[in-house]
Amino acid sequence: MTIWRILNVLAVCALVAAAVVVYRIKYQATWQAEEVVRLQSTIGREKANIALLQAVLAHLERPDRIELLAAKYLDLKPFDVHQRESIGQLPMRPPEVDLIGKTIASLDLDAPIKAVPHDDPIARTIESLGLAGPTRDRSIERSLKALGMTKKAAQP
């Protein structure tokens, strides 16, 4: 009989656990349904706002309204066909300013840096400022010069 009692107690516990799970699932389903209704109403409000904004924009973009505002606030005159300029009378473009070049020139470096074919001027500038070591090619050149050797130029 004790085995039957244990089985009955376990069955009752299982039924209670199943009832809790079913109640929880039902509660979550109800909450999800309310959330869907809330989101649908929010979407409806946003669609109404979009329609209202589109109507306001259409009102603001009316050509007759813009024409009245232009006449009121802008001092526009009708175009005259004879009101033309030749290309020679147009002002010249301002010269382009190389700001990076000016900045490098303003650094007033002690030793002038001569350009070497296949040399990177940016790397040279960084090296001369002491912000980085020489590039790999320049360090090889310096090592060869220190040993009294020179790099052989590639022959075509």
mmCIF file of N, CA and C in Angstrom, residues 3-134:
data_model
loop_
_atom_site.group_PDB
_atom_site.id
_atom_site.type_symbol
_atom_site.label_atom_id
_atom_site.label_comp_id
_atom_site.label_asym_id
_atom_site.label_seq_id
_atom_site.Cartn_x
_atom_site.Cartn_y
_atom_site.Cartn_z
ATOM 1 N N ILE A 3 3.480 1.797 -1.591
ATOM 2 C CA ILE A 3 3.919 2.100 -2.960
ATOM 3 C C ILE A 3 2.794 2.837 -3.684
ATOM 4 N N TRP A 4 1.529 2.412 -3.440
ATOM 5 C CA TRP A 4 0.409 3.083 -4.083
ATOM 6 C C TRP A 4 0.267 4.513 -3.587
ATOM 7 N N ARG A 5 0.559 4.696 -2.315
ATOM 8 C CA ARG A 5 0.475 6.057 -1.780
ATOM 9 C C ARG A 5 1.562 6.956 -2.398
ATOM 10 N N ILE A 6 2.741 6.435 -2.511
ATOM 11 C CA ILE A 6 3.838 7.200 -3.108
ATOM 12 C C ILE A 6 3.495 7.546 -4.552
ATOM 13 N N LEU A 7 2.950 6.584 -5.284
ATOM 14 C CA LEU A 7 2.563 6.829 -6.673
ATOM 15 C C LEU A 7 1.456 7.886 -6.743
ATOM 16 N N ASN A 8 0.488 7.801 -5.823
ATOM 17 C CA ASN A 8 -0.588 8.799 -5.797
ATOM 18 C C ASN A 8 -0.029 10.198 -5.517
ATOM 19 N N VAL A 9 0.885 10.309 -4.554
ATOM 20 C CA VAL A 9 1.478 11.599 -4.218
ATOM 21 C C VAL A 9 2.249 12.146 -5.424
ATOM 22 N N LEU A 10 3.010 11.268 -6.083
ATOM 23 C CA LEU A 10 3.761 11.687 -7.275
ATOM 24 C C LEU A 10 2.818 12.129 -8.397
ATOM 25 N N ALA A 11 1.695 11.416 -8.570
ATOM 26 C CA ALA A 11 0.726 11.773 -9.601
ATOM 27 C C ALA A 11 0.101 13.134 -9.295
ATOM 28 N N VAL A 12 -0.232 13.358 -8.020
ATOM 29 C CA VAL A 12 -0.805 14.644 -7.634
ATOM 30 C C VAL A 12 0.214 15.766 -7.871
ATOM 31 N N CYS A 13 1.472 15.556 -7.521
ATOM 32 C CA CYS A 13 2.536 16.548 -7.753
ATOM 33 C C CYS A 13 2.696 16.827 -9.247
ATOM 34 N N ALA A 14 2.649 15.761 -10.047
ATOM 35 C CA ALA A 14 2.768 15.930 -11.493
ATOM 36 C C ALA A 14 1.593 16.729 -12.039
ATOM 37 N N LEU A 15 0.380 16.462 -11.537
ATOM 38 C CA LEU A 15 -0.795 17.215 -11.984
ATOM 39 C C LEU A 15 -0.689 18.686 -11.588
ATOM 40 N N VAL A 16 -0.212 18.952 -10.368
ATOM 41 C CA VAL A 16 -0.050 20.335 -9.931
ATOM 42 C C VAL A 16 0.995 21.038 -10.797
ATOM 43 N N ALA A 17 2.121 20.361 -11.071
ATOM 44 C CA ALA A 17 3.167 20.942 -11.918
ATOM 45 C C ALA A 17 2.623 21.199 -13.329
ATOM 46 N N ALA A 18 1.851 20.253 -13.876
ATOM 47 C CA ALA A 18 1.267 20.434 -15.206
ATOM 48 C C ALA A 18 0.297 21.611 -15.208
ATOM 49 N N ALA A 19 -0.488 21.755 -14.139
ATOM 50 C CA ALA A 19 -1.431 22.870 -14.061
ATOM 51 C C ALA A 19 -0.679 24.202 -14.014
ATOM 52 N N VAL A 20 0.436 24.262 -13.287
ATOM 53 C CA VAL A 20 1.242 25.490 -13.222
ATOM 54 C C VAL A 20 1.803 25.820 -14.596
ATOM 55 N N VAL A 21 2.307 24.824 -15.293
ATOM 56 C CA VAL A 21 2.877 25.044 -16.624
ATOM 57 C C VAL A 21 1.791 25.517 -17.584
ATOM 58 N N VAL A 22 0.631 24.886 -17.555
ATOM 59 C CA VAL A 22 -0.466 25.281 -18.448
ATOM 60 C C VAL A 22 -0.918 26.701 -18.129
ATOM 61 N N TYR A 23 -1.018 27.052 -16.842
ATOM 62 C CA TYR A 23 -1.413 28.406 -16.458
ATOM 63 C C TYR A 23 -0.382 29.420 -16.946
ATOM 64 N N ARG A 24 0.877 29.081 -16.808
ATOM 65 C CA ARG A 24 1.936 29.993 -17.256
ATOM 66 C C ARG A 24 1.885 30.195 -18.768
ATOM 67 N N ILE A 25 1.680 29.131 -19.514
ATOM 68 C CA ILE A 25 1.583 29.228 -20.977
ATOM 69 C C ILE A 25 0.379 30.076 -21.364
ATOM 70 N N LYS A 26 -0.748 29.863 -20.665
ATOM 71 C CA LYS A 26 -1.950 30.648 -20.951
ATOM 72 C C LYS A 26 -1.695 32.128 -20.652
ATOM 73 N N TYR A 27 -1.050 32.421 -19.562
ATOM 74 C CA TYR A 27 -0.744 33.804 -19.194
ATOM 75 C C TYR A 27 0.162 34.442 -20.239
ATOM 76 N N GLN A 28 1.201 33.725 -20.689
ATOM 77 C CA GLN A 28 2.103 34.269 -21.707
ATOM 78 C C GLN A 28 1.375 34.494 -23.026
ATOM 79 N N ALA A 29 0.470 33.576 -23.396
ATOM 80 C CA ALA A 29 -0.288 33.747 -24.638
ATOM 81 C C ALA A 29 -1.188 34.974 -24.550
ATOM 82 N N THR A 30 -1.817 35.176 -23.392
ATOM 83 C CA THR A 30 -2.666 36.351 -23.203
ATOM 84 C C THR A 30 -1.827 37.627 -23.285
ATOM 85 N N TRP A 31 -0.675 37.605 -22.638
ATOM 86 C CA TRP A 31 0.202 38.775 -22.667
ATOM 87 C C TRP A 31 0.662 39.075 -24.096
ATOM 88 N N GLN A 32 1.015 38.022 -24.841
ATOM 89 C CA GLN A 32 1.450 38.211 -26.234
ATOM 90 C C GLN A 32 0.312 38.770 -27.085
ATOM 91 N N ALA A 33 -0.918 38.310 -26.866
ATOM 92 C CA ALA A 33 -2.062 38.825 -27.628
ATOM 93 C C ALA A 33 -2.279 40.304 -27.317
ATOM 94 N N GLU A 34 -2.152 40.687 -26.045
ATOM 95 C CA GLU A 34 -2.287 42.102 -25.682
ATOM 96 C C GLU A 34 -1.165 42.932 -26.301
ATOM 97 N N GLU A 35 0.033 42.383 -26.344
ATOM 98 C CA GLU A 35 1.171 43.076 -26.952
ATOM 99 C C GLU A 35 0.934 43.283 -28.449
ATOM 100 N N VAL A 36 0.368 42.287 -29.126
ATOM 101 C CA VAL A 36 0.065 42.411 -30.554
ATOM 102 C C VAL A 36 -0.959 43.517 -30.774
ATOM 103 N N VAL A 37 -1.992 43.559 -29.933
ATOM 104 C CA VAL A 37 -3.011 44.607 -30.061
ATOM 105 C C VAL A 37 -2.379 45.975 -29.823
ATOM 106 N N ARG A 38 -1.518 46.086 -28.808
ATOM 107 C CA ARG A 38 -0.861 47.355 -28.511
ATOM 108 C C ARG A 38 0.021 47.798 -29.687
ATOM 109 N N LEU A 39 0.793 46.865 -30.257
ATOM 110 C CA LEU A 39 1.657 47.205 -31.392
ATOM 111 C C LEU A 39 0.833 47.596 -32.627
ATOM 112 N N GLN A 40 -0.291 46.913 -32.841
ATOM 113 C CA GLN A 40 -1.130 47.259 -33.987
ATOM 114 C C GLN A 40 -1.713 48.660 -33.833
ATOM 115 N N SER A 41 -2.098 49.021 -32.609
ATOM 116 C CA SER A 41 -2.621 50.375 -32.411
ATOM 117 C C SER A 41 -1.507 51.411 -32.596
ATOM 118 N N THR A 42 -0.280 51.081 -32.149
ATOM 119 C CA THR A 42 0.852 51.991 -32.352
ATOM 120 C C THR A 42 1.141 52.161 -33.839
ATOM 121 N N ILE A 43 1.098 51.060 -34.576
ATOM 122 C CA ILE A 43 1.325 51.119 -36.027
ATOM 123 C C ILE A 43 0.244 51.965 -36.691
ATOM 124 N N GLY A 44 -0.999 51.805 -36.257
ATOM 125 C CA GLY A 44 -2.092 52.609 -36.812
ATOM 126 C C GLY A 44 -1.880 54.094 -36.552
ATOM 127 N N ARG A 45 -1.452 54.440 -35.313
ATOM 128 C CA ARG A 45 -1.182 55.849 -34.999
ATOM 129 C C ARG A 45 -0.047 56.392 -35.849
ATOM 130 N N GLU A 46 1.013 55.609 -36.017
ATOM 131 C CA GLU A 46 2.156 56.059 -36.820
ATOM 132 C C GLU A 46 1.763 56.232 -38.283
ATOM 133 N N LYS A 47 0.918 55.341 -38.812
ATOM 134 C CA LYS A 47 0.456 55.498 -40.196
ATOM 135 C C LYS A 47 -0.374 56.765 -40.340
ATOM 136 N N ALA A 48 -1.202 57.057 -39.323
ATOM 137 C CA ALA A 48 -1.996 58.290 -39.365
ATOM 138 C C ALA A 48 -1.079 59.512 -39.305
ATOM 139 N N ASN A 49 -0.036 59.450 -38.476
ATOM 140 C CA ASN A 49 0.922 60.566 -38.399
ATOM 141 C C ASN A 49 1.641 60.756 -39.723
ATOM 142 N N ILE A 50 2.027 59.655 -40.363
ATOM 143 C CA ILE A 50 2.707 59.742 -41.665
ATOM 144 C C ILE A 50 1.782 60.384 -42.696
ATOM 145 N N ALA A 51 0.512 59.967 -42.710
ATOM 146 C CA ALA A 51 -0.441 60.551 -43.659
ATOM 147 C C ALA A 51 -0.614 62.038 -43.393
ATOM 148 N N LEU A 52 -0.673 62.433 -42.124
ATOM 149 C CA LEU A 52 -0.809 63.842 -41.784
ATOM 150 C C LEU A 52 0.418 64.634 -42.234
ATOM 151 N N LEU A 53 1.608 64.089 -41.990
ATOM 152 C CA LEU A 53 2.835 64.778 -42.408
ATOM 153 C C LEU A 53 2.926 64.888 -43.928
ATOM 154 N N GLN A 54 2.486 63.855 -44.637
ATOM 155 C CA GLN A 54 2.493 63.925 -46.094
ATOM 156 C C GLN A 54 1.528 65.004 -46.588
ATOM 157 N N ALA A 55 0.376 65.142 -45.912
ATOM 158 C CA ALA A 55 -0.577 66.184 -46.300
ATOM 159 C C ALA A 55 0.001 67.569 -46.022
ATOM 160 N N VAL A 56 0.670 67.725 -44.885
ATOM 161 C CA VAL A 56 1.289 69.009 -44.565
ATOM 162 C C VAL A 56 2.377 69.332 -45.580
ATOM 163 N N LEU A 57 3.195 68.334 -45.932
ATOM 164 C CA LEU A 57 4.254 68.549 -46.920
ATOM 165 C C LEU A 57 3.667 68.928 -48.275
ATOM 166 N N ALA A 58 2.594 68.255 -48.676
ATOM 167 C CA ALA A 58 1.957 68.599 -49.954
ATOM 168 C C ALA A 58 1.450 70.032 -49.921
ATOM 169 N N HIS A 59 0.916 70.457 -48.763
ATOM 170 C CA HIS A 59 0.448 71.846 -48.639
ATOM 171 C C HIS A 59 1.617 72.828 -48.728
ATOM 172 N N LEU A 60 2.727 72.508 -48.065
ATOM 173 C CA LEU A 60 3.876 73.413 -48.067
ATOM 174 C C LEU A 60 4.567 73.481 -49.421
ATOM 175 N N GLU A 61 4.470 72.426 -50.215
ATOM 176 C CA GLU A 61 5.157 72.384 -51.506
ATOM 177 C C GLU A 61 4.303 72.886 -52.662
ATOM 178 N N ARG A 62 3.120 73.408 -52.385
ATOM 179 C CA ARG A 62 2.267 73.920 -53.465
ATOM 180 C C ARG A 62 2.994 75.021 -54.221
ATOM 181 N N PRO A 63 3.031 74.947 -55.545
ATOM 182 C CA PRO A 63 3.748 75.959 -56.329
ATOM 183 C C PRO A 63 3.196 77.374 -56.143
ATOM 184 N N ASP A 64 1.873 77.538 -56.016
ATOM 185 C CA ASP A 64 1.334 78.885 -55.845
ATOM 186 C C ASP A 64 1.762 79.486 -54.508
ATOM 187 N N ARG A 65 1.859 78.670 -53.474
ATOM 188 C CA ARG A 65 2.321 79.145 -52.163
ATOM 189 C C ARG A 65 3.783 79.571 -52.237
ATOM 190 N N ILE A 66 4.614 78.748 -52.904
ATOM 191 C CA ILE A 66 6.038 79.065 -53.027
ATOM 192 C C ILE A 66 6.223 80.325 -53.861
ATOM 193 N N GLU A 67 5.395 80.486 -54.876
ATOM 194 C CA GLU A 67 5.483 81.688 -55.718
ATOM 195 C C GLU A 67 5.160 82.946 -54.911
ATOM 196 N N LEU A 68 4.125 82.872 -54.061
ATOM 197 C CA LEU A 68 3.780 84.021 -53.224
ATOM 198 C C LEU A 68 4.895 84.347 -52.230
ATOM 199 N N LEU A 69 5.471 83.312 -51.630
ATOM 200 C CA LEU A 69 6.568 83.531 -50.677
ATOM 201 C C LEU A 69 7.793 84.109 -51.373
ATOM 202 N N ALA A 70 8.083 83.633 -52.575
ATOM 203 C CA ALA A 70 9.230 84.152 -53.320
ATOM 204 C C ALA A 70 9.014 85.616 -53.673
ATOM 205 N N ALA A 71 7.787 85.965 -54.079
ATOM 206 C CA ALA A 71 7.500 87.353 -54.420
ATOM 207 C C ALA A 71 7.599 88.244 -53.189
ATOM 208 N N LYS A 72 7.214 87.703 -52.039
ATOM 209 C CA LYS A 72 7.208 88.507 -50.815
ATOM 210 C C LYS A 72 8.610 88.684 -50.233
ATOM 211 N N TYR A 73 9.406 87.623 -50.209
ATOM 212 C CA TYR A 73 10.683 87.660 -49.488
ATOM 213 C C TYR A 73 11.926 87.755 -50.371
ATOM 214 N N LEU A 74 11.823 87.425 -51.651
ATOM 215 C CA LEU A 74 12.995 87.451 -52.521
ATOM 216 C C LEU A 74 12.877 88.606 -53.512
ATOM 217 N N ASP A 75 13.981 89.230 -53.754
ATOM 218 C CA ASP A 75 13.998 90.338 -54.701
ATOM 219 C C ASP A 75 14.431 89.796 -56.063
ATOM 220 N N LEU A 76 13.540 89.056 -56.711
ATOM 221 C CA LEU A 76 13.858 88.446 -58.001
ATOM 222 C C LEU A 76 13.342 89.331 -59.132
ATOM 223 N N LYS A 77 14.090 89.339 -60.208
ATOM 224 C CA LYS A 77 13.706 90.108 -61.387
ATOM 225 C C LYS A 77 13.583 89.142 -62.553
ATOM 226 N N PRO A 78 12.773 89.483 -63.534
ATOM 227 C CA PRO A 78 12.651 88.586 -64.695
ATOM 228 C C PRO A 78 13.989 88.462 -65.430
ATOM 229 N N PHE A 79 14.194 87.329 -66.038
ATOM 230 C CA PHE A 79 15.439 87.072 -66.759
ATOM 231 C C PHE A 79 15.438 87.836 -68.071
ATOM 232 N N ASP A 80 16.522 88.507 -68.346
ATOM 233 C CA ASP A 80 16.683 89.240 -69.601
ATOM 234 C C ASP A 80 17.623 88.434 -70.494
ATOM 235 N N VAL A 81 17.226 88.242 -71.751
ATOM 236 C CA VAL A 81 18.023 87.420 -72.658
ATOM 237 C C VAL A 81 19.380 88.042 -72.941
ATOM 238 N N HIS A 82 19.455 89.338 -72.866
ATOM 239 C CA HIS A 82 20.707 90.030 -73.153
ATOM 240 C C HIS A 82 21.608 90.114 -71.925
ATOM 241 N N GLN A 83 21.157 89.580 -70.848
ATOM 242 C CA GLN A 83 21.914 89.633 -69.592
ATOM 243 C C GLN A 83 22.847 88.421 -69.546
ATOM 244 N N ARG A 84 23.913 88.466 -70.306
ATOM 245 C CA ARG A 84 24.849 87.356 -70.382
ATOM 246 C C ARG A 84 26.255 87.877 -70.209
ATOM 247 N N GLU A 85 27.129 87.002 -69.819
ATOM 248 C CA GLU A 85 28.548 87.331 -69.669
ATOM 249 C C GLU A 85 29.336 86.357 -70.533
ATOM 250 N N SER A 86 30.449 86.809 -71.039
ATOM 251 C CA SER A 86 31.311 85.895 -71.781
ATOM 252 C C SER A 86 32.169 85.122 -70.783
ATOM 253 N N ILE A 87 32.745 84.059 -71.242
ATOM 254 C CA ILE A 87 33.553 83.223 -70.354
ATOM 255 C C ILE A 87 34.758 83.989 -69.837
ATOM 256 N N GLY A 88 35.291 84.882 -70.626
ATOM 257 C CA GLY A 88 36.444 85.673 -70.202
ATOM 258 C C GLY A 88 36.124 86.635 -69.064
ATOM 259 N N GLN A 89 34.862 86.993 -68.907
ATOM 260 C CA GLN A 89 34.475 87.918 -67.851
ATOM 261 C C GLN A 89 34.177 87.222 -66.520
ATOM 262 N N LEU A 90 34.137 85.907 -66.538
ATOM 263 C CA LEU A 90 33.887 85.174 -65.297
ATOM 264 C C LEU A 90 35.124 85.219 -64.413
ATOM 265 N N PRO A 91 34.955 85.270 -63.088
ATOM 266 C CA PRO A 91 36.130 85.299 -62.212
ATOM 267 C C PRO A 91 36.874 83.964 -62.258
ATOM 268 N N MET A 92 38.178 84.036 -62.089
ATOM 269 C CA MET A 92 38.998 82.823 -62.101
ATOM 270 C C MET A 92 38.807 82.066 -60.802
ATOM 271 N N ARG A 93 39.046 80.783 -60.857
ATOM 272 C CA ARG A 93 38.987 79.979 -59.640
ATOM 273 C C ARG A 93 40.138 80.353 -58.733
ATOM 274 N N PRO A 94 39.912 80.304 -57.432
ATOM 275 C CA PRO A 94 41.039 80.569 -56.532
ATOM 276 C C PRO A 94 42.046 79.421 -56.623
ATOM 277 N N PRO A 95 43.328 79.706 -56.432
ATOM 278 C CA PRO A 95 44.317 78.627 -56.532
ATOM 279 C C PRO A 95 44.102 77.611 -55.418
ATOM 280 N N GLU A 96 44.374 76.363 -55.752
ATOM 281 C CA GLU A 96 44.237 75.306 -54.751
ATOM 282 C C GLU A 96 45.378 75.417 -53.753
ATOM 283 N N VAL A 97 45.067 75.221 -52.502
ATOM 284 C CA VAL A 97 46.056 75.349 -51.439
ATOM 285 C C VAL A 97 46.378 73.962 -50.923
ATOM 286 N N ASP A 98 47.650 73.650 -50.897
ATOM 287 C CA ASP A 98 48.105 72.362 -50.379
ATOM 288 C C ASP A 98 48.393 72.532 -48.885
ATOM 289 N N LEU A 99 47.395 72.240 -48.056
ATOM 290 C CA LEU A 99 47.541 72.464 -46.616
ATOM 291 C C LEU A 99 48.576 71.530 -45.999
ATOM 292 N N ILE A 100 48.646 70.306 -46.488
ATOM 293 C CA ILE A 100 49.619 69.359 -45.937
ATOM 294 C C ILE A 100 51.031 69.817 -46.279
ATOM 295 N N GLY A 101 51.216 70.273 -47.527
ATOM 296 C CA GLY A 101 52.533 70.770 -47.928
ATOM 297 C C GLY A 101 52.945 71.984 -47.117
ATOM 298 N N LYS A 102 52.002 72.898 -46.867
ATOM 299 C CA LYS A 102 52.313 74.071 -46.054
ATOM 300 C C LYS A 102 52.683 73.662 -44.631
ATOM 301 N N THR A 103 51.973 72.681 -44.086
ATOM 302 C CA THR A 103 52.255 72.226 -42.724
ATOM 303 C C THR A 103 53.638 71.623 -42.640
ATOM 304 N N ILE A 104 53.999 70.815 -43.623
ATOM 305 C CA ILE A 104 55.325 70.193 -43.620
ATOM 306 C C ILE A 104 56.400 71.261 -43.795
ATOM 307 N N ALA A 105 56.148 72.242 -44.670
ATOM 308 C CA ALA A 105 57.127 73.310 -44.874
ATOM 309 C C ALA A 105 57.268 74.169 -43.622
ATOM 310 N N SER A 106 56.192 74.333 -42.862
ATOM 311 C CA SER A 106 56.259 75.170 -41.663
ATOM 312 C C SER A 106 57.001 74.487 -40.518
ATOM 313 N N LEU A 107 57.291 73.182 -40.658
ATOM 314 C CA LEU A 107 57.994 72.470 -39.591
ATOM 315 C C LEU A 107 59.455 72.892 -39.510
ATOM 316 N N ASP A 108 59.970 73.468 -40.583
ATOM 317 C CA ASP A 108 61.339 73.975 -40.637
ATOM 318 C C ASP A 108 62.326 72.915 -40.144
ATOM 319 N N LEU A 109 62.362 71.834 -40.875
ATOM 320 C CA LEU A 109 63.252 70.728 -40.501
ATOM 321 C C LEU A 109 64.701 71.140 -40.727
ATOM 322 N N ASP A 110 65.609 70.621 -39.886
ATOM 323 C CA ASP A 110 67.021 71.007 -39.952
ATOM 324 C C ASP A 110 67.655 70.598 -41.278
ATOM 325 N N ALA A 111 67.575 69.316 -41.592
ATOM 326 C CA ALA A 111 68.228 68.830 -42.804
ATOM 327 C C ALA A 111 67.175 68.687 -43.895
ATOM 328 N N PRO A 112 67.460 69.254 -45.058
ATOM 329 C CA PRO A 112 66.491 69.067 -46.146
ATOM 330 C C PRO A 112 66.469 67.599 -46.572
ATOM 331 N N ILE A 113 65.315 67.136 -46.878
ATOM 332 C CA ILE A 113 65.151 65.733 -47.269
ATOM 333 C C ILE A 113 65.058 65.697 -48.789
ATOM 334 N N LYS A 114 65.948 64.939 -49.399
ATOM 335 C CA LYS A 114 65.938 64.832 -50.848
ATOM 336 C C LYS A 114 65.119 63.613 -51.239
ATOM 337 N N ALA A 115 64.343 63.781 -52.272
ATOM 338 C CA ALA A 115 63.510 62.680 -52.738
ATOM 339 C C ALA A 115 64.363 61.651 -53.451
ATOM 340 N N VAL A 116 64.132 60.417 -53.143
ATOM 341 C CA VAL A 116 64.825 59.303 -53.767
ATOM 342 C C VAL A 116 63.782 58.551 -54.578
ATOM 343 N N PRO A 117 64.119 58.053 -55.761
ATOM 344 C CA PRO A 117 63.121 57.299 -56.524
ATOM 345 C C PRO A 117 62.578 56.149 -55.682
ATOM 346 N N HIS A 118 61.321 55.904 -55.784
ATOM 347 C CA HIS A 118 60.613 54.859 -55.044
ATOM 348 C C HIS A 118 60.663 55.112 -53.541
ATOM 349 N N ASP A 119 60.725 56.364 -53.156
ATOM 350 C CA ASP A 119 60.753 56.696 -51.735
ATOM 351 C C ASP A 119 59.384 57.238 -51.343
ATOM 352 N N ASP A 120 58.991 56.996 -50.138
ATOM 353 C CA ASP A 120 57.695 57.436 -49.650
ATOM 354 C C ASP A 120 57.866 58.747 -48.886
ATOM 355 N N PRO A 121 57.360 59.883 -49.419
ATOM 356 C CA PRO A 121 57.572 61.163 -48.750
ATOM 357 C C PRO A 121 56.882 61.233 -47.394
ATOM 358 N N ILE A 122 55.770 60.556 -47.233
ATOM 359 C CA ILE A 122 55.076 60.569 -45.944
ATOM 360 C C ILE A 122 55.911 59.847 -44.899
ATOM 361 N N ALA A 123 56.487 58.702 -45.284
ATOM 362 C CA ALA A 123 57.332 57.961 -44.342
ATOM 363 C C ALA A 123 58.554 58.794 -43.967
ATOM 364 N N ARG A 124 59.123 59.508 -44.963
ATOM 365 C CA ARG A 124 60.277 60.363 -44.654
ATOM 366 C C ARG A 124 59.906 61.450 -43.652
ATOM 367 N N THR A 125 58.747 62.056 -43.831
ATOM 368 C CA THR A 125 58.305 63.111 -42.920
ATOM 369 C C THR A 125 58.114 62.564 -41.517
ATOM 370 N N ILE A 126 57.508 61.411 -41.421
ATOM 371 C CA ILE A 126 57.291 60.802 -40.105
ATOM 372 C C ILE A 126 58.617 60.473 -39.450
ATOM 373 N N GLU A 127 59.559 59.948 -40.239
ATOM 374 C CA GLU A 127 60.888 59.635 -39.696
ATOM 375 C C GLU A 127 61.595 60.899 -39.228
ATOM 376 N N SER A 128 61.519 61.966 -40.041
ATOM 377 C CA SER A 128 62.248 63.182 -39.688
ATOM 378 C C SER A 128 61.668 63.836 -38.443
ATOM 379 N N LEU A 129 60.399 63.613 -38.177
ATOM 380 C CA LEU A 129 59.789 64.147 -36.959
ATOM 381 C C LEU A 129 60.113 63.298 -35.744
ATOM 382 N N GLY A 130 60.695 62.125 -35.998
ATOM 383 C CA GLY A 130 61.049 61.237 -34.894
ATOM 384 C C GLY A 130 59.862 60.458 -34.363
ATOM 385 N N LEU A 131 58.795 60.376 -35.159
ATOM 386 C CA LEU A 131 57.607 59.664 -34.698
ATOM 387 C C LEU A 131 57.686 58.174 -34.976
ATOM 388 N N ALA A 132 58.582 57.767 -35.862
ATOM 389 C CA ALA A 132 58.723 56.347 -36.183
ATOM 390 C C ALA A 132 60.126 56.105 -36.692
ATOM 391 N N GLY A 133 60.536 54.859 -36.681
ATOM 392 C CA GLY A 133 61.851 54.494 -37.188
ATOM 393 C C GLY A 133 61.847 54.464 -38.696
ATOM 394 N N PRO A 134 62.981 54.277 -39.307
ATOM 395 C CA PRO A 134 63.044 54.249 -40.769
ATOM 396 C C PRO A 134 62.293 53.046 -41.325
#
